[in-house]
PDB file of C-alpha atoms and ligand atoms in Angstrom:
ATOM      1  CA  MET A   1     -82.090 -18.908 -51.115  1.00 79.00           C
ATOM      2  CA  LEU A   2     -83.693 -18.527 -47.691  1.00 88.00           C
ATOM      3  CA  ASN A   3     -80.883 -17.768 -44.922  1.00 91.00           C
ATOM      4  CA  GLY A   4     -81.515 -16.510 -41.204  1.00 95.00           C
ATOM      5  CA  ASN A   5     -84.310 -17.026 -38.917  1.00 98.00           C
ATOM      6  CA  GLY A   6     -88.191 -17.121 -39.337  1.00 98.00           C
ATOM      7  CA  ILE A   7     -91.647 -18.070 -37.997  1.00 98.00           C
ATOM      8  CA  LEU A   8     -93.593 -21.373 -38.888  1.00 98.00           C
ATOM      9  CA  PHE A   9     -97.078 -21.014 -38.275  1.00 99.00           C
ATOM     10  CA  ASP A  10     -98.999 -24.328 -38.227  1.00 99.00           C
ATOM     11  CA  VAL A  11    -102.769 -23.720 -38.631  1.00 98.00           C
ATOM     12  CA  SER A  12    -103.676 -27.237 -37.451  1.00 98.00           C
ATOM     13  CA  LEU A  13    -102.129 -26.442 -33.986  1.00 98.00           C
ATOM     14  CA  CYS A  14    -103.716 -23.168 -33.450  1.00 98.00           C
ATOM     15  CA  VAL A  15    -106.513 -23.147 -30.964  1.00 98.00           C
ATOM     16  CA  GLY A  16    -107.597 -19.425 -31.533  1.00 98.00           C
ATOM     17  CA  CYS A  17    -106.909 -18.347 -27.732  1.00 98.00           C
ATOM     18  CA  GLY A  18    -105.176 -14.794 -29.213  1.00 98.00           C
ATOM     19  CA  SER A  19    -102.211 -15.086 -26.788  1.00 98.00           C
ATOM     20  CA  CYS A  20     -99.992 -14.018 -29.794  1.00 98.00           C
ATOM     21  CA  ALA A  21    -102.064 -10.943 -30.657  1.00 98.00           C
ATOM     22  CA  GLN A  22    -102.049  -9.941 -27.206  1.00 98.00           C
ATOM     23  CA  ALA A  23     -98.319 -10.432 -26.472  1.00 98.00           C
ATOM     24  CA  CYS A  24     -97.675  -8.442 -29.713  1.00 98.00           C
ATOM     25  CA  LYS A  25     -99.663  -5.490 -28.111  1.00 98.00           C
ATOM     26  CA  GLU A  26     -97.665  -5.964 -25.062  1.00 98.00           C
ATOM     27  CA  VAL A  27     -93.879  -6.039 -26.479  1.00 98.00           C
ATOM     28  CA  ASN A  28     -94.738  -3.374 -28.938  1.00 98.00           C
ATOM     29  CA  ASN A  29     -96.568  -1.022 -26.240  1.00 98.00           C
ATOM     30  CA  LEU A  30     -99.602  -1.007 -28.706  1.00 98.00           C
ATOM     31  CA  PRO A  31    -103.208  -0.016 -27.283  1.00 97.00           C
ATOM     32  CA  GLU A  32    -106.302  -2.243 -27.261  1.00 96.00           C
ATOM     33  CA  THR A  33    -108.086  -1.740 -30.472  1.00 97.00           C
ATOM     34  CA  ASN A  34    -111.048  -4.370 -30.167  1.00 97.00           C
ATOM     35  CA  LYS A  35    -112.356  -6.186 -27.264  1.00 95.00           C
ATOM     36  CA  ASP A  36    -112.715  -9.258 -29.396  1.00 97.00           C
ATOM     37  CA  PHE A  37    -109.529  -9.997 -30.894  1.00 97.00           C
ATOM     38  CA  LEU A  38    -111.146 -12.310 -33.464  1.00 98.00           C
ATOM     39  CA  LYS A  39    -112.709  -9.138 -35.199  1.00 97.00           C
ATOM     40  CA  ASP A  40    -109.570  -6.907 -34.977  1.00 98.00           C
ATOM     41  CA  HIS A  41    -107.838  -5.908 -38.065  1.00 98.00           C
ATOM     42  CA  LEU A  42    -104.195  -5.173 -39.127  1.00 98.00           C
ATOM     43  CA  SER A  43    -103.816  -1.380 -38.346  1.00 98.00           C
ATOM     44  CA  ASP A  44    -101.320   1.148 -37.160  1.00 97.00           C
ATOM     45  CA  ASN A  45    -101.846  -0.245 -33.627  1.00 97.00           C
ATOM     46  CA  THR A  46    -102.282  -4.220 -34.541  1.00 98.00           C
ATOM     47  CA  PHE A  47     -99.334  -5.906 -36.324  1.00 98.00           C
ATOM     48  CA  THR A  48    -100.650  -9.270 -36.140  1.00 98.00           C
ATOM     49  CA  VAL A  49    -104.282 -10.596 -36.022  1.00 98.00           C
ATOM     50  CA  VAL A  50    -105.926 -14.128 -35.619  1.00 98.00           C
ATOM     51  CA  GLU A  51    -108.847 -14.798 -37.914  1.00 98.00           C
ATOM     52  CA  GLN A  52    -111.467 -17.413 -37.585  1.00 98.00           C
ATOM     53  CA  TYR A  53    -112.468 -19.470 -40.602  1.00 98.00           C
ATOM     54  CA  GLY A  54    -115.071 -22.244 -39.068  1.00 98.00           C
ATOM     55  CA  ASP A  55    -113.253 -24.447 -36.953  1.00 98.00           C
ATOM     56  CA  LEU A  56    -109.679 -22.935 -37.924  1.00 98.00           C
ATOM     57  CA  TYR A  57    -107.724 -19.989 -37.139  1.00 98.00           C
ATOM     58  CA  ALA A  58    -105.316 -18.200 -39.304  1.00 98.00           C
ATOM     59  CA  ARG A  59    -102.448 -15.727 -38.164  1.00 98.00           C
ATOM     60  CA  LYS A  60    -101.790 -12.768 -40.527  1.00 98.00           C
ATOM     61  CA  LEU A  61     -98.674 -10.639 -39.925  1.00 98.00           C
ATOM     62  CA  CYS A  62     -95.820  -9.284 -42.195  1.00 98.00           C
ATOM     63  CA  MET A  63     -94.489 -12.366 -44.323  1.00 98.00           C
ATOM     64  CA  HIS A  64     -90.859 -10.951 -44.154  1.00 98.00           C
ATOM     65  CA  CYS A  65     -90.144 -11.499 -47.706  1.00 98.00           C
ATOM     66  CA  ASN A  66     -86.904 -12.653 -48.879  1.00 97.00           C
ATOM     67  CA  GLU A  67     -86.622  -9.945 -51.436  1.00 97.00           C
ATOM     68  CA  PRO A  68     -89.111  -7.423 -50.129  1.00 98.00           C
ATOM     69  CA  ALA A  69     -91.225  -5.555 -52.621  1.00 97.00           C
ATOM     70  CA  CYS A  70     -91.632  -2.829 -49.774  1.00 98.00           C
ATOM     71  CA  GLU A  71     -87.912  -2.394 -49.500  1.00 97.00           C
ATOM     72  CA  SER A  72     -87.389  -2.198 -53.323  1.00 97.00           C
ATOM     73  CA  VAL A  73     -89.815   0.796 -53.761  1.00 97.00           C
ATOM     74  CA  CYS A  74     -88.498   2.754 -50.691  1.00 97.00           C
ATOM     75  CA  LEU A  75     -86.759   5.569 -52.125  1.00 95.00           C
ATOM     76  CA  VAL A  76     -84.597   6.414 -49.058  1.00 97.00           C
ATOM     77  CA  GLY A  77     -83.704   3.085 -47.704  1.00 98.00           C
ATOM     78  CA  ALA A  78     -86.170   3.279 -44.681  1.00 98.00           C
ATOM     79  CA  ILE A  79     -87.144  -0.237 -44.999  1.00 98.00           C
ATOM     80  CA  LYS A  80     -84.409  -3.004 -44.848  1.00 98.00           C
ATOM     81  CA  LYS A  81     -84.196  -6.618 -44.976  1.00 98.00           C
ATOM     82  CA  THR A  82     -81.684  -7.754 -42.209  1.00 97.00           C
ATOM     83  CA  GLU A  83     -79.547 -10.657 -41.996  1.00 95.00           C
ATOM     84  CA  THR A  84     -81.552 -12.248 -39.397  1.00 95.00           C
ATOM     85  CA  GLY A  85     -84.715 -12.528 -41.831  1.00 97.00           C
ATOM     86  CA  ALA A  86     -86.725  -9.656 -40.387  1.00 98.00           C
ATOM     87  CA  VAL A  87     -87.701  -6.707 -42.493  1.00 98.00           C
ATOM     88  CA  VAL A  88     -87.325  -3.690 -40.389  1.00 98.00           C
ATOM     89  CA  TYR A  89     -88.308   0.042 -40.734  1.00 98.00           C
ATOM     90  CA  ASP A  90     -86.273   3.198 -39.804  1.00 98.00           C
ATOM     91  CA  ALA A  91     -88.893   6.133 -39.112  1.00 97.00           C
ATOM     92  CA  ASP A  92     -86.269   8.686 -39.176  1.00 97.00           C
ATOM     93  CA  LYS A  93     -85.465   8.152 -42.828  1.00 97.00           C
ATOM     94  CA  CYS A  94     -89.086   7.675 -44.018  1.00 97.00           C
ATOM     95  CA  ILE A  95     -90.471  10.352 -45.965  1.00 95.00           C
ATOM     96  CA  GLY A  96     -94.116   9.242 -46.033  1.00 95.00           C
ATOM     97  CA  CYS A  97     -94.416   8.378 -49.804  1.00 96.00           C
ATOM     98  CA  ARG A  98     -96.377   5.138 -48.877  1.00 96.00           C
ATOM     99  CA  TYR A  99     -95.090   3.169 -51.829  1.00 97.00           C
ATOM    100  CA  CYS A 100     -94.357   0.288 -49.675  1.00 97.00           C
ATOM    101  CA  MET A 101     -97.800   0.066 -48.858  1.00 97.00           C
ATOM    102  CA  GLN A 102     -98.747  -0.010 -52.554  1.00 96.00           C
ATOM    103  CA  ALA A 103     -96.093  -2.538 -53.530  1.00 97.00           C
ATOM    104  CA  CYS A 104     -96.626  -4.979 -50.844  1.00 97.00           C
ATOM    105  CA  PRO A 105     -98.239  -8.322 -52.237  1.00 97.00           C
ATOM    106  CA  HIS A 106     -99.693  -9.313 -48.931  1.00 97.00           C
ATOM    107  CA  LYS A 107    -101.186  -5.900 -48.200  1.00 96.00           C
ATOM    108  CA  ILE A 108     -99.483  -5.551 -44.817  1.00 98.00           C
ATOM    109  CA  PRO A 109     -97.946  -2.117 -43.941  1.00 98.00           C
ATOM    110  CA  ARG A 110    -100.297   0.356 -42.515  1.00 98.00           C
ATOM    111  CA  TYR A 111     -99.771   4.214 -42.056  1.00 97.00           C
ATOM    112  CA  GLU A 112    -100.358   6.163 -38.801  1.00 96.00           C
ATOM    113  CA  TRP A 113    -103.053   8.621 -40.462  1.00 93.00           C
ATOM    114  CA  GLY A 114    -104.043  10.031 -37.063  1.00 89.00           C
ATOM    115  CA  THR A 115    -100.637  11.481 -35.855  1.00 91.00           C
ATOM    116  CA  THR A 116     -98.539  14.496 -36.809  1.00 90.00           C
ATOM    117  CA  LYS A 117     -95.514  12.422 -37.195  1.00 91.00           C
ATOM    118  CA  PRO A 118     -96.960   9.382 -39.007  1.00 95.00           C
ATOM    119  CA  ARG A 119     -94.942   6.179 -39.356  1.00 97.00           C
ATOM    120  CA  ILE A 120     -95.273   3.067 -41.300  1.00 98.00           C
ATOM    121  CA  ARG A 121     -96.480   0.393 -38.878  1.00 98.00           C
ATOM    122  CA  LYS A 122     -96.119  -3.547 -39.222  1.00 98.00           C
ATOM    123  CA  CYS A 123     -94.360  -6.440 -37.705  1.00 98.00           C
ATOM    124  CA  VAL A 124     -90.678  -6.320 -37.629  1.00 98.00           C
ATOM    125  CA  LEU A 125     -90.319  -9.889 -36.450  1.00 98.00           C
ATOM    126  CA  CYS A 126     -89.289  -8.474 -32.887  1.00 98.00           C
ATOM    127  CA  ASN A 127     -85.900  -7.834 -34.291  1.00 98.00           C
ATOM    128  CA  ASP A 128     -84.753  -5.974 -30.949  1.00 97.00           C
ATOM    129  CA  ARG A 129     -86.003  -8.701 -28.954  1.00 98.00           C
ATOM    130  CA  VAL A 130     -84.264 -11.294 -31.155  1.00 97.00           C
ATOM    131  CA  ASN A 131     -81.063  -9.344 -31.017  1.00 96.00           C
ATOM    132  CA  ALA A 132     -81.161  -9.243 -27.236  1.00 97.00           C
ATOM    133  CA  GLY A 133     -81.455 -13.149 -27.355  1.00 97.00           C
ATOM    134  CA  LYS A 134     -85.269 -13.300 -26.524  1.00 98.00           C
ATOM    135  CA  LEU A 135     -87.973 -15.047 -28.793  1.00 98.00           C
ATOM    136  CA  PRO A 136     -90.435 -12.831 -30.652  1.00 98.00           C
ATOM    137  CA  GLY A 137     -93.407 -11.967 -28.221  1.00 98.00           C
ATOM    138  CA  CYS A 138     -96.003 -13.965 -30.306  1.00 98.00           C
ATOM    139  CA  VAL A 139     -93.843 -17.133 -30.397  1.00 98.00           C
ATOM    140  CA  GLU A 140     -93.175 -17.019 -26.680  1.00 98.00           C
ATOM    141  CA  ALA A 141     -96.824 -16.603 -25.728  1.00 98.00           C
ATOM    142  CA  CYS A 142     -98.170 -19.342 -28.040  1.00 98.00           C
ATOM    143  CA  PRO A 143     -99.400 -22.228 -25.647  1.00 98.00           C
ATOM    144  CA  THR A 144     -99.502 -24.923 -28.567  1.00 98.00           C
ATOM    145  CA  GLU A 145     -96.376 -24.126 -30.201  1.00 98.00           C
ATOM    146  CA  ALA A 146     -98.550 -23.228 -33.495  1.00 98.00           C
ATOM    147  CA  THR A 147     -96.072 -20.458 -33.999  1.00 98.00           C
ATOM    148  CA  LEU A 148     -92.380 -21.392 -33.935  1.00 98.00           C
ATOM    149  CA  TYR A 149     -89.307 -19.265 -34.229  1.00 98.00           C
ATOM    150  CA  GLY A 150     -86.000 -20.508 -35.389  1.00 98.00           C
ATOM    151  CA  SER A 151     -83.573 -21.061 -38.271  1.00 98.00           C
ATOM    152  CA  ILE A 152     -85.400 -20.934 -41.448  1.00 98.00           C
ATOM    153  CA  GLU A 153     -83.821 -24.105 -42.555  1.00 97.00           C
ATOM    154  CA  LYS A 154     -84.932 -26.164 -39.670  1.00 98.00           C
ATOM    155  CA  LEU A 155     -88.494 -24.672 -39.983  1.00 98.00           C
ATOM    156  CA  ILE A 156     -88.674 -25.847 -43.453  1.00 98.00           C
ATOM    157  CA  ALA A 157     -87.439 -29.216 -42.417  1.00 98.00           C
ATOM    158  CA  ILE A 158     -90.045 -29.383 -39.673  1.00 98.00           C
ATOM    159  CA  ALA A 159     -92.932 -28.216 -42.307  1.00 98.00           C
ATOM    160  CA  ASN A 160     -91.749 -30.662 -44.818  1.00 98.00           C
ATOM    161  CA  ARG A 161     -91.577 -33.602 -42.189  1.00 98.00           C
ATOM    162  CA  ARG A 162     -95.331 -32.660 -41.109  1.00 98.00           C
ATOM    163  CA  LEU A 163     -96.697 -32.607 -44.762  1.00 98.00           C
ATOM    164  CA  LYS A 164     -94.919 -36.061 -45.401  1.00 98.00           C
ATOM    165  CA  GLU A 165     -95.648 -37.810 -42.085  1.00 98.00           C
ATOM    166  CA  ASP A 166     -99.351 -36.756 -42.205  1.00 98.00           C
ATOM    167  CA  PRO A 167    -100.503 -36.335 -45.763  1.00 98.00           C
ATOM    168  CA  ASP A 168    -104.164 -36.629 -45.063  1.00 98.00           C
ATOM    169  CA  LYS A 169    -103.782 -33.764 -42.285  1.00 98.00           C
ATOM    170  CA  TYR A 170    -101.983 -31.124 -44.365  1.00 98.00           C
ATOM    171  CA  TYR A 171    -102.713 -29.510 -47.695  1.00 98.00           C
ATOM    172  CA  GLN A 172     -99.339 -30.275 -49.362  1.00 98.00           C
ATOM    173  CA  LYS A 173     -97.966 -26.792 -49.848  1.00 98.00           C
ATOM    174  CA  ILE A 174     -95.846 -24.472 -47.475  1.00 98.00           C
ATOM    175  CA  TYR A 175     -97.213 -20.987 -47.873  1.00 98.00           C
ATOM    176  CA  GLY A 176     -94.461 -18.569 -48.296  1.00 98.00           C
ATOM    177  CA  LEU A 177     -91.668 -21.038 -49.124  1.00 98.00           C
ATOM    178  CA  GLU A 178     -91.748 -20.217 -52.794  1.00 97.00           C
ATOM    179  CA  ASP A 179     -94.267 -17.421 -53.237  1.00 96.00           C
ATOM    180  CA  VAL A 180     -92.857 -14.072 -54.333  1.00 96.00           C
ATOM    181  CA  GLY A 181     -89.288 -15.326 -53.902  1.00 96.00           C
ATOM    182  CA  GLY A 182     -89.946 -16.807 -50.452  1.00 97.00           C
ATOM    183  CA  SER A 183     -90.302 -15.417 -47.169  1.00 98.00           C
ATOM    184  CA  HIS A 184     -89.380 -15.944 -43.593  1.00 98.00           C
ATOM    185  CA  VAL A 185     -92.827 -16.388 -42.411  1.00 98.00           C
ATOM    186  CA  LEU A 186     -94.043 -19.805 -43.515  1.00 98.00           C
ATOM    187  CA  VAL A 187     -97.647 -21.271 -42.903  1.00 98.00           C
ATOM    188  CA  ILE A 188     -98.873 -24.955 -43.339  1.00 98.00           C
ATOM    189  CA  SER A 189    -102.378 -25.718 -43.059  1.00 98.00           C
ATOM    190  CA  PRO A 190    -105.077 -28.638 -43.320  1.00 98.00           C
ATOM    191  CA  VAL A 191    -106.861 -26.596 -46.189  1.00 98.00           C
ATOM    192  CA  PRO A 192    -105.802 -24.384 -49.299  1.00 98.00           C
ATOM    193  CA  PHE A 193    -104.491 -21.032 -48.217  1.00 98.00           C
ATOM    194  CA  GLU A 194    -107.065 -19.180 -50.167  1.00 98.00           C
ATOM    195  CA  GLN A 195    -109.885 -20.563 -47.815  1.00 98.00           C
ATOM    196  CA  LEU A 196    -108.078 -18.742 -44.914  1.00 98.00           C
ATOM    197  CA  GLY A 197    -107.662 -15.520 -46.420  1.00 98.00           C
ATOM    198  CA  TYR A 198    -104.067 -15.789 -47.500  1.00 98.00           C
ATOM    199  CA  VAL A 199    -103.176 -13.969 -50.978  1.00 97.00           C
ATOM    200  CA  SER A 200    -103.242 -16.618 -53.327  1.00 93.00           C
ATOM    201  CA  MET A 201    -102.110 -17.238 -56.928  1.00 92.00           C
ATOM    202  CA  LEU A 202     -98.851 -15.311 -56.037  1.00 95.00           C
ATOM    203  CA  PRO A 203     -96.067 -15.682 -58.726  1.00 94.00           C
ATOM    204  CA  LYS A 204     -92.665 -17.551 -57.660  1.00 94.00           C
ATOM    205  CA  GLU A 205     -90.669 -14.676 -58.872  1.00 91.00           C
ATOM    206  CA  PRO A 206     -89.863 -11.920 -56.525  1.00 92.00           C
ATOM    207  CA  MET A 207     -92.014  -8.736 -56.474  1.00 81.00           C
ATOM    208  CA  PRO A 208     -88.960  -6.333 -57.047  1.00 72.00           C
ATOM    209  CA  GLU A 209     -88.778  -7.761 -60.535  1.00 63.00           C
ATOM    210  CA  PHE A 210     -92.372  -6.656 -61.249  1.00 60.00           C
ATOM    211  CA  THR A 211     -91.799  -3.416 -59.513  1.00 65.00           C
ATOM    212  CA  ASN A 212     -88.643  -2.548 -61.557  1.00 61.00           C
ATOM    213  CA  ARG A 213     -90.744  -3.239 -64.769  1.00 53.00           C
ATOM    214  CA  ALA A 214     -93.800  -1.459 -63.782  1.00 52.00           C
ATOM    215  CA  MET A 215     -91.464   1.475 -62.588  1.00 54.00           C
ATOM    216  CA  GLU A 216     -89.805   1.470 -66.083  1.00 53.00           C
ATOM    217  CA  LYS A 217     -93.301   1.932 -67.687  1.00 48.00           C
ATOM    218  CA  ILE A 218     -94.399   5.063 -65.224  1.00 45.00           C
ATOM    219  CA  PRO A 219     -93.667   8.310 -67.138  1.00 45.00           C
ATOM    220  CA  SER A 220     -90.719   9.999 -66.004  1.00 45.00           C
ATOM    221  CA  VAL A 221     -92.858  13.150 -65.081  1.00 43.00           C
ATOM    222  CA  VAL A 222     -94.669  10.769 -62.624  1.00 44.00           C
ATOM    223  CA  VAL A 223     -91.552   9.535 -60.980  1.00 46.00           C
ATOM    224  CA  VAL A 224     -90.034  13.152 -60.939  1.00 43.00           C
ATOM    225  CA  GLY A 225     -93.401  14.695 -59.522  1.00 46.00           C
ATOM    226  CA  GLY A 226     -93.525  11.890 -56.816  1.00 48.00           C
ATOM    227  CA  ALA A 227     -89.949  12.364 -55.946  1.00 45.00           C
ATOM    228  CA  PHE A 228     -90.341  16.426 -55.771  1.00 44.00           C
ATOM    229  CA  LEU A 229     -93.273  15.902 -53.466  1.00 47.00           C
ATOM    230  CA  SER A 230     -91.569  13.269 -51.257  1.00 47.00           C
ATOM    231  CA  GLY A 231     -88.598  15.735 -51.362  1.00 44.00           C
ATOM    232  CA  MET A 232     -90.641  18.677 -50.118  1.00 46.00           C
ATOM    233  CA  TYR A 233     -92.243  16.291 -47.452  1.00 48.00           C
ATOM    234  CA  TRP A 234     -88.794  15.329 -46.291  1.00 43.00           C
ATOM    235  CA  LEU A 235     -87.621  19.051 -46.208  1.00 40.00           C
ATOM    236  CA  THR A 236     -90.774  20.094 -44.181  1.00 47.00           C
ATOM    237  CA  LYS A 237     -90.270  17.092 -41.705  1.00 48.00           C
ATOM    238  CA  ARG A 238     -86.574  17.817 -41.288  1.00 39.00           C
ATOM    239  CA  LYS A 239     -87.274  21.667 -40.762  1.00 44.00           C
ATOM    240  CA  ASN A 240     -89.773  20.843 -37.955  1.00 52.00           C
ATOM    241  CA  GLN A 241     -87.460  18.412 -36.477  1.00 47.00           C
ATOM    242  CA  LEU A 242     -84.381  20.892 -36.564  1.00 40.00           C
ATOM    243  CA  ALA A 243     -86.837  23.633 -35.039  1.00 50.00           C
ATOM    244  CA  LYS A 244     -87.620  21.172 -32.297  1.00 53.00           C
ATOM    245  CA  GLU A 245     -84.260  20.129 -31.559  1.00 45.00           C
ATOM    246  CA  LYS A 246     -83.045  23.860 -31.443  1.00 46.00           C
ATOM    247  CA  LYS A 247     -85.968  24.550 -29.190  1.00 51.00           C
ATOM    248  CA  SER A 248     -84.911  21.727 -26.680  1.00 48.00           C
ATOM    249  CA  ASN A 249     -81.382  22.674 -26.840  1.00 43.00           C
ATOM    250  CA  ASN A 250     -82.279  26.382 -25.818  1.00 44.00           C
ATOM    251  CA  GLY A 251     -84.241  24.895 -22.937  1.00 36.00           C
ATOM    252  CA  ASN A 252     -81.158  22.867 -21.823  1.00 37.00           C
ATOM    253  CA  LEU A 253     -79.202  25.901 -21.704  1.00 34.00           C
TER     254      LEU A 253
HETATM  255  S1  LIG B 301     -95.252  -8.960 -46.868  1.00 58.82           S
HETATM  256 FE1  LIG B 301     -95.185  -6.749 -47.528  1.00 58.82          FE
HETATM  257  S2  LIG B 301     -94.386  -5.505 -45.782  1.00 58.82           S
HETATM  258 FE2  LIG B 301     -93.992  -7.631 -45.303  1.00 58.82          FE
HETATM  259  S3  LIG B 301     -91.784  -7.732 -46.126  1.00 58.82           S
HETATM  260 FE3  LIG B 301     -93.189  -8.623 -47.763  1.00 58.82          FE
HETATM  261  S4  LIG B 301     -93.507  -6.708 -49.007  1.00 58.82           S
HETATM  262 FE4  LIG B 301     -92.841  -6.054 -47.095  1.00 58.82          FE
HETATM  263  S1  LIG B 302     -92.788 -11.103 -34.348  1.00 58.82           S
HETATM  264 FE1  LIG B 302     -93.220  -9.502 -32.838  1.00 58.82          FE
HETATM  265  S2  LIG B 302     -93.994  -7.660 -34.072  1.00 58.82           S
HETATM  266 FE2  LIG B 302     -94.242  -9.521 -35.129  1.00 58.82          FE
HETATM  267  S3  LIG B 302     -96.226 -10.298 -34.846  1.00 58.82           S
HETATM  268 FE3  LIG B 302     -94.868 -11.482 -33.398  1.00 58.82          FE
HETATM  269  S4  LIG B 302     -94.890 -10.140 -31.495  1.00 58.82           S
HETATM  270 FE4  LIG B 302     -95.697  -9.001 -33.244  1.00 58.82          FE
HETATM  271  S1  LIG B 303    -101.130 -18.015 -29.356  1.00 58.82           S
HETATM  272 FE1  LIG B 303    -100.546 -19.883 -30.897  1.00 58.82          FE
HETATM  273  S2  LIG B 303    -102.733 -21.031 -30.577  1.00 58.82           S
HETATM  274 FE2  LIG B 303    -102.895 -18.887 -29.709  1.00 58.82          FE
HETATM  275  S3  LIG B 303    -103.999 -17.755 -31.392  1.00 58.82           S
HETATM  276 FE3  LIG B 303    -101.864 -17.486 -31.438  1.00 58.82          FE
HETATM  277  S4  LIG B 303    -100.924 -19.105 -32.804  1.00 58.82           S
HETATM  278 FE4  LIG B 303    -102.892 -19.634 -32.300  1.00 58.82          FE
END
């Protein structure tokens, strides 16, 4: 059962202007990564992209899964599904194991390889803006309402109505509604989703079900080894953090 808020992206209304990608950069203080936004890729500095497929344009971003695989594999609870629908990330809890990147069925999370304090990076559905009563940056910037934000119930009703009222215009499926247990980003389109680069043939079952089964098959030595390495990483990170705090406190005396 999907509750909370989400995004509905209608491929048929997208004119490929890139305002959403530009706005995402602005609200998240991200640097320019490609002069031609249509050639940009998801990265630690790009949380959403607009891709061109002939006359059509498709947005890619975190799907904000209802039962996120990324959350289910995170050993320390750094990734959380919130009541608003957003799947958010806490860099202070993250131990850098990157299991979330492996687990995501949509291949979304990216890692800050180039920094000394790397974080997992992805769209967080502008959770802070939403909690402050604002719209997500990409939604506010879209001039054609190709990207809508609101109650997921209403978005599903809008999508169903469009599919029903114009069956020749739309491929008869809402991408994300049932895939891997449903998500808070939904897409409707004139063509099948695999033609737009969306991950297709996903099971209806939430991915954590698969993850748990897969984890059961991993020899315990691997899990223990992974946990040990993760623990060492966390301890080193914590030690550095404490040393830094100590230095800055001394500086304040
Ligand atoms: S799309 Fe991937 S990163 Fe986003 S919530 Fe789902 S599993 Fe997590
Ligand atoms: S919801 Fe916010 S973080 Fe996500 S793609 Fe839109 S602007 Fe970027
Ligand atoms: S702002 Fe709207 S119309 Fe422009 S590329 Fe993004 S989704 Fe498409």
